[in-house]
CSV table of C-alpha atoms and ligand atoms in Angstrom, one decimal:
chain,number,residue,atom,x,y,z
X,1,MET,CA,0.7,73.7,114.2
X,2,GLY,CA,4.6,74.9,113.2
X,3,LYS,CA,6.0,75.3,109.8
X,4,ASP,CA,6.0,72.6,107.8
X,5,VAL,CA,5.9,71.4,104.0
X,6,ILE,CA,2.3,70.1,102.5
X,7,ILE,CA,2.8,68.6,99.5
X,8,ALA,CA,0.6,68.8,96.9
X,9,CYS,CA,-0.8,65.2,95.8
X,10,ASP,CA,-2.0,65.9,92.5
X,11,PHE,CA,-2.4,62.2,91.0
X,12,SER,CA,-5.4,61.0,90.0
X,13,SER,CA,-5.9,57.5,91.0
X,14,ALA,CA,-6.0,55.8,94.2
X,15,GLU,CA,-3.2,53.5,92.9
X,16,GLN,CA,-0.7,56.3,91.8
X,17,VAL,CA,-1.1,58.1,94.8
X,18,PHE,CA,-0.4,55.3,97.5
X,19,ASP,CA,2.4,54.3,95.0
X,20,PHE,CA,3.9,57.6,95.6
X,21,LEU,CA,3.5,57.7,99.5
X,22,ASP,CA,4.8,54.0,99.5
X,23,LYS,CA,8.1,55.5,99.2
X,24,PHE,CA,8.5,58.0,102.7
X,25,THR,CA,9.7,55.5,105.1
X,26,GLY,CA,10.7,57.9,107.6
X,27,LYS,CA,8.8,61.0,108.7
X,28,LYS,CA,4.9,61.2,107.3
X,29,PRO,CA,4.7,64.0,105.0
X,30,PHE,CA,1.9,66.3,105.6
X,31,VAL,CA,-0.3,65.8,102.0
X,32,LYS,CA,-2.7,68.7,100.1
X,33,ILE,CA,-5.5,66.2,98.5
X,34,GLY,CA,-6.9,68.6,95.3
X,35,MET,CA,-10.1,68.4,94.0
X,36,GLU,CA,-8.3,65.6,90.6
X,37,LEU,CA,-7.5,63.1,92.7
X,38,PHE,CA,-11.3,63.6,95.8
X,39,TYR,CA,-13.6,63.4,92.4
X,40,ALA,CA,-11.6,60.7,90.7
X,41,GLU,CA,-11.7,58.5,94.5
X,42,GLY,CA,-14.5,60.1,96.8
X,43,PRO,CA,-14.1,60.5,100.1
X,44,SER,CA,-12.5,57.3,101.2
X,45,ILE,CA,-8.9,58.3,100.4
X,46,VAL,CA,-9.0,61.3,102.8
X,47,ARG,CA,-9.8,58.0,105.3
X,48,GLU,CA,-7.2,56.3,103.6
X,49,ILE,CA,-4.1,58.5,103.9
X,50,LYS,CA,-5.4,59.5,107.2
X,51,LYS,CA,-5.7,56.0,108.3
X,52,ARG,CA,-1.8,56.4,106.8
X,53,GLY,CA,-1.5,58.8,109.6
X,54,HIS,CA,-0.7,61.6,107.2
X,55,LYS,CA,-1.3,65.4,108.4
X,56,ILE,CA,-4.7,66.4,105.6
X,57,PHE,CA,-5.0,69.5,103.8
X,58,LEU,CA,-8.3,69.1,101.8
X,59,ASP,CA,-8.6,71.9,99.4
X,60,LEU,CA,-11.3,72.1,97.8
X,61,LYS,CA,-11.9,75.6,97.4
X,62,LEU,CA,-15.6,75.4,98.2
X,63,HIS,CA,-17.4,78.7,96.8
X,64,ASP,CA,-21.4,78.6,96.9
X,65,ILE,CA,-24.5,80.5,98.8
X,66,PRO,CA,-23.6,80.2,102.9
X,67,ASN,CA,-26.2,77.2,103.7
X,68,THR,CA,-25.0,75.0,101.1
X,69,VAL,CA,-21.1,75.5,102.3
X,70,LYS,CA,-22.2,75.7,105.7
X,71,LYS,CA,-24.0,72.1,104.6
X,72,SER,CA,-20.6,70.9,103.3
X,73,MET,CA,-18.4,72.2,105.4
X,74,SER,CA,-20.1,70.1,108.0
X,75,VAL,CA,-20.3,67.2,106.2
X,76,LEU,CA,-16.2,67.7,105.7
X,77,SER,CA,-15.7,67.8,109.3
X,78,ARG,CA,-16.2,64.5,109.7
X,79,LEU,CA,-13.3,63.3,107.7
X,80,ASP,CA,-11.5,64.7,110.1
X,81,VAL,CA,-8.7,66.4,108.0
X,82,ASP,CA,-6.6,69.3,109.4
X,83,LEU,CA,-6.4,71.5,107.3
X,84,CYS,CA,-9.8,72.6,104.7
X,85,ASN,CA,-10.2,76.0,102.7
X,86,LEU,CA,-12.6,77.9,100.3
X,87,HIS,CA,-13.0,81.4,97.9
X,88,ALA,CA,-13.2,84.3,100.2
X,89,SER,CA,-14.8,86.2,97.0
X,90,GLY,CA,-17.7,84.5,98.5
X,91,THR,CA,-18.6,87.0,101.3
X,92,LYS,CA,-17.9,87.6,104.6
X,93,ARG,CA,-21.0,85.9,105.3
X,94,MET,CA,-20.4,82.9,103.7
X,95,MET,CA,-17.2,82.9,105.3
X,96,GLU,CA,-18.9,82.4,109.0
X,97,ALA,CA,-21.9,80.2,108.3
X,98,ALA,CA,-18.4,77.8,106.5
X,99,LEU,CA,-17.5,78.3,110.1
X,100,GLN,CA,-20.4,77.0,111.3
X,101,GLY,CA,-20.5,74.5,109.8
X,102,LEU,CA,-17.2,73.0,110.3
X,103,THR,CA,-17.4,73.0,113.7
X,104,ARG,CA,-18.1,69.8,115.7
X,105,GLU,CA,-20.2,69.3,118.7
X,106,ASP,CA,-17.8,69.0,120.9
X,107,GLY,CA,-16.4,72.3,119.5
X,108,THR,CA,-13.5,71.2,117.5
X,109,ARG,CA,-12.7,71.1,114.3
X,110,PRO,CA,-10.2,71.3,111.4
X,111,LEU,CA,-8.1,74.9,110.6
X,112,LEU,CA,-10.2,77.2,107.7
X,113,ILE,CA,-8.1,79.1,105.3
X,114,ALA,CA,-9.2,80.9,102.6
X,115,VAL,CA,-8.2,81.8,99.0
X,116,THR,CA,-8.0,85.4,97.7
X,117,GLN,CA,-7.4,86.0,94.7
X,118,LEU,CA,-6.4,82.7,92.3
X,119,THR,CA,-2.2,83.0,91.0
X,120,SER,CA,-4.0,82.5,88.1
X,121,THR,CA,-5.4,85.7,87.9
X,122,ASP,CA,-4.1,89.1,86.8
X,123,GLN,CA,-5.4,92.5,86.9
X,124,GLU,CA,-6.1,92.2,83.3
X,125,SER,CA,-8.2,89.6,83.9
X,126,MET,CA,-9.5,90.4,87.2
X,127,GLU,CA,-10.7,93.8,85.7
X,128,ASN,CA,-11.6,92.1,82.0
X,129,ASP,CA,-13.9,89.4,83.5
X,130,LEU,CA,-14.7,90.3,87.3
X,131,LEU,CA,-14.8,94.0,86.6
X,132,ILE,CA,-13.2,94.4,89.6
X,133,LYS,CA,-10.8,97.5,89.3
X,134,GLU,CA,-8.6,98.0,92.0
X,135,PRO,CA,-5.2,96.9,92.4
X,136,ILE,CA,-4.4,93.0,92.5
X,137,ASP,CA,-2.9,93.4,95.6
X,138,LYS,CA,-5.0,95.5,97.9
X,139,VAL,CA,-7.7,93.2,96.7
X,140,VAL,CA,-5.6,90.2,98.1
X,141,MET,CA,-4.8,92.5,101.4
X,142,HIS,CA,-9.3,93.0,101.1
X,143,TYR,CA,-10.0,89.8,101.0
X,144,ALA,CA,-6.9,88.4,103.9
X,145,HIS,CA,-8.6,91.0,106.3
X,146,ASN,CA,-12.5,89.3,105.3
X,147,ALA,CA,-11.6,86.2,106.1
X,148,LYS,CA,-9.8,87.2,109.2
X,149,GLU,CA,-13.1,89.4,110.3
X,150,ALA,CA,-14.9,86.1,109.6
X,151,GLY,CA,-12.5,84.3,111.8
X,152,LEU,CA,-10.9,82.2,109.1
X,153,ASP,CA,-7.5,81.1,110.3
X,154,GLY,CA,-5.1,82.4,107.3
X,155,VAL,CA,-5.2,82.6,103.9
X,156,VAL,CA,-3.6,80.2,100.8
X,157,CYS,CA,-1.3,82.9,98.8
X,158,SER,CA,1.7,83.8,96.1
X,159,PRO,CA,4.9,84.1,99.0
X,160,LEU,CA,5.3,87.4,97.9
X,161,GLU,CA,2.1,88.1,99.7
X,162,ALA,CA,2.4,86.6,102.8
X,163,GLY,CA,4.8,88.9,104.8
X,164,LYS,CA,2.6,91.5,103.9
X,165,VAL,CA,-0.5,89.3,105.1
X,166,HIS,CA,1.2,89.2,108.1
X,167,ASP,CA,1.9,92.9,109.1
X,168,LEU,CA,-2.2,93.2,108.3
X,169,CYS,CA,-4.2,90.5,109.6
X,170,GLY,CA,-1.2,89.3,112.4
X,171,LYS,CA,1.6,86.5,113.0
X,172,ASP,CA,-0.8,83.9,114.0
X,173,PHE,CA,-2.7,84.8,110.6
X,174,ILE,CA,-1.8,81.0,109.1
X,175,THR,CA,-0.2,81.4,105.2
X,176,VAL,CA,0.0,78.3,102.8
X,177,THR,CA,1.7,79.6,99.5
X,178,PRO,CA,2.1,77.5,97.2
X,179,GLY,CA,4.4,78.4,93.6
X,180,VAL,CA,7.0,77.4,95.2
X,181,ARG,CA,10.8,75.8,93.1
X,182,PHE,CA,14.0,74.9,93.7
X,183,ALA,CA,16.3,77.6,92.8
X,184,ASP,CA,18.1,75.0,90.2
X,185,GLY,CA,14.9,73.8,89.0
X,186,ASP,CA,11.9,73.9,86.8
X,187,ILE,CA,9.4,77.0,87.5
X,188,GLY,CA,6.8,74.5,84.7
X,189,ASP,CA,3.6,76.6,85.2
X,190,GLN,CA,3.6,79.0,87.8
X,191,LYS,CA,4.7,83.1,87.5
X,192,ARG,CA,5.6,83.7,90.0
X,193,VAL,CA,7.4,81.2,91.9
X,194,MET,CA,10.3,80.9,95.9
X,195,THR,CA,12.8,79.1,97.1
X,196,PRO,CA,11.8,77.5,100.3
X,197,GLN,CA,15.1,79.7,101.9
X,198,ALA,CA,12.8,82.5,100.4
X,199,ALA,CA,9.6,81.4,101.8
X,200,LYS,CA,11.0,80.7,104.8
X,201,GLU,CA,12.6,84.5,105.6
X,202,ILE,CA,9.3,86.2,104.0
X,203,GLY,CA,7.3,84.5,106.8
X,204,SER,CA,5.6,81.9,104.9
X,205,ASP,CA,4.1,79.0,107.4
X,206,TYR,CA,3.5,76.7,105.4
X,207,ILE,CA,4.6,76.1,101.7
X,208,VAL,CA,2.8,73.7,99.0
X,209,VAL,CA,5.1,71.9,97.1
X,210,GLY,CA,3.8,69.8,94.3
X,211,ARG,CA,5.9,68.5,91.1
X,212,PRO,CA,9.5,69.8,92.9
X,213,ILE,CA,8.9,66.5,94.9
X,214,THR,CA,6.1,64.6,92.8
X,215,ALA,CA,8.2,64.5,89.6
X,216,ALA,CA,11.6,64.6,90.9
X,217,GLU,CA,14.2,61.5,90.2
X,218,ASP,CA,14.6,61.1,94.0
X,219,PRO,CA,10.9,62.4,95.3
X,220,VAL,CA,12.1,61.7,99.4
X,221,ALA,CA,15.4,63.3,98.7
X,222,ALA,CA,13.9,66.4,97.4
X,223,TYR,CA,11.1,66.7,100.6
X,224,GLU,CA,13.8,66.4,102.2
X,225,ARG,CA,15.5,69.1,100.4
X,226,CYS,CA,12.2,71.0,100.7
X,227,LEU,CA,12.9,70.5,104.4
X,228,ALA,CA,16.1,71.2,105.8
X,229,ASP,CA,15.5,74.4,103.5
X,230,PHE,CA,12.2,75.9,104.6
X,231,VAL,CA,12.1,74.0,108.7
X,232,ASP,CA,15.3,73.5,109.9
N,1,C5P,O1,3.1,71.7,90.9
N,1,C5P,P1,3.5,72.6,92.1
N,1,C5P,O2,4.1,73.1,92.9
N,1,C5P,O3,3.3,74.3,91.0
N,1,C5P,O4,2.0,72.1,92.6
N,1,C5P,C1,1.2,73.6,93.4
N,1,C5P,C2,0.1,73.1,94.0
N,1,C5P,O5,-0.7,74.2,94.3
N,1,C5P,C3,-0.7,72.8,93.0
N,1,C5P,O6,-1.6,71.5,93.6
N,1,C5P,C4,-1.7,74.2,92.8
N,1,C5P,O7,-3.1,73.9,92.0
N,1,C5P,C5,-2.0,74.3,93.9
N,1,C5P,N1,-2.6,76.0,93.6
N,1,C5P,C6,-1.1,77.3,93.4
N,1,C5P,N2,-1.6,78.3,93.1
N,1,C5P,C7,-2.8,78.5,94.0
N,1,C5P,C8,-3.7,77.9,94.7
N,1,C5P,C9,-2.9,76.7,94.7
N,1,C5P,O8,-0.1,76.7,92.5
N,1,C5P,N3,-2.9,80.3,94.2
């Protein structure tokens, strides 16, 4: 899989997401389906979007005991998505179990990536709420390394961390980075943001872009601007 722009389809109904996707008459964008849309519409929304020819990142961030995650991943693998994820904090054993569950009888499977620390977690909340006293960038790198050792394909991380993750885990270890904004756009609730060009320079493999595209006056033009800045 090469570099691409993934649109975060954070909508709460099938109607809204199809209204949005109907605007794209040229290249079919790679889309991210998160908890909001999945919980609203169920697995059928994944099948329908797939049928329309889109690649899909199913962003459900699994985190449970290894056996439960294994069985859940086995069910998700039948949806034929391209990319899915879990929390690295569920431990290496959970990540290994997830990979086993995800792998189909013929040996094929979707790519599996790990969330290290959510970008909404900062040093203070990690220390006070989770009792993790190490510096957050060390924790992120440790979790990325665990994901690599468990056999996963990559991580979700801030674009600011993508270069370091590649240095530690290799250039083929995929970095998927949200928190992308145009230089002349609103940053909204994201704290640490980067432009598509900067994310490209630092070596992100995929950028996840939500509101700069979904809330744009012309979403197709905004998507094409991302592609031009990040991929071309
Ligand atoms: O609208 P925006 O571009 O901020 O959307 C970013 C998307 O990436 C959202 O779906 C958000 O949930 C997701 N995400 C994130 N930060 C993470 C993990 C996922 O912003 N660390």
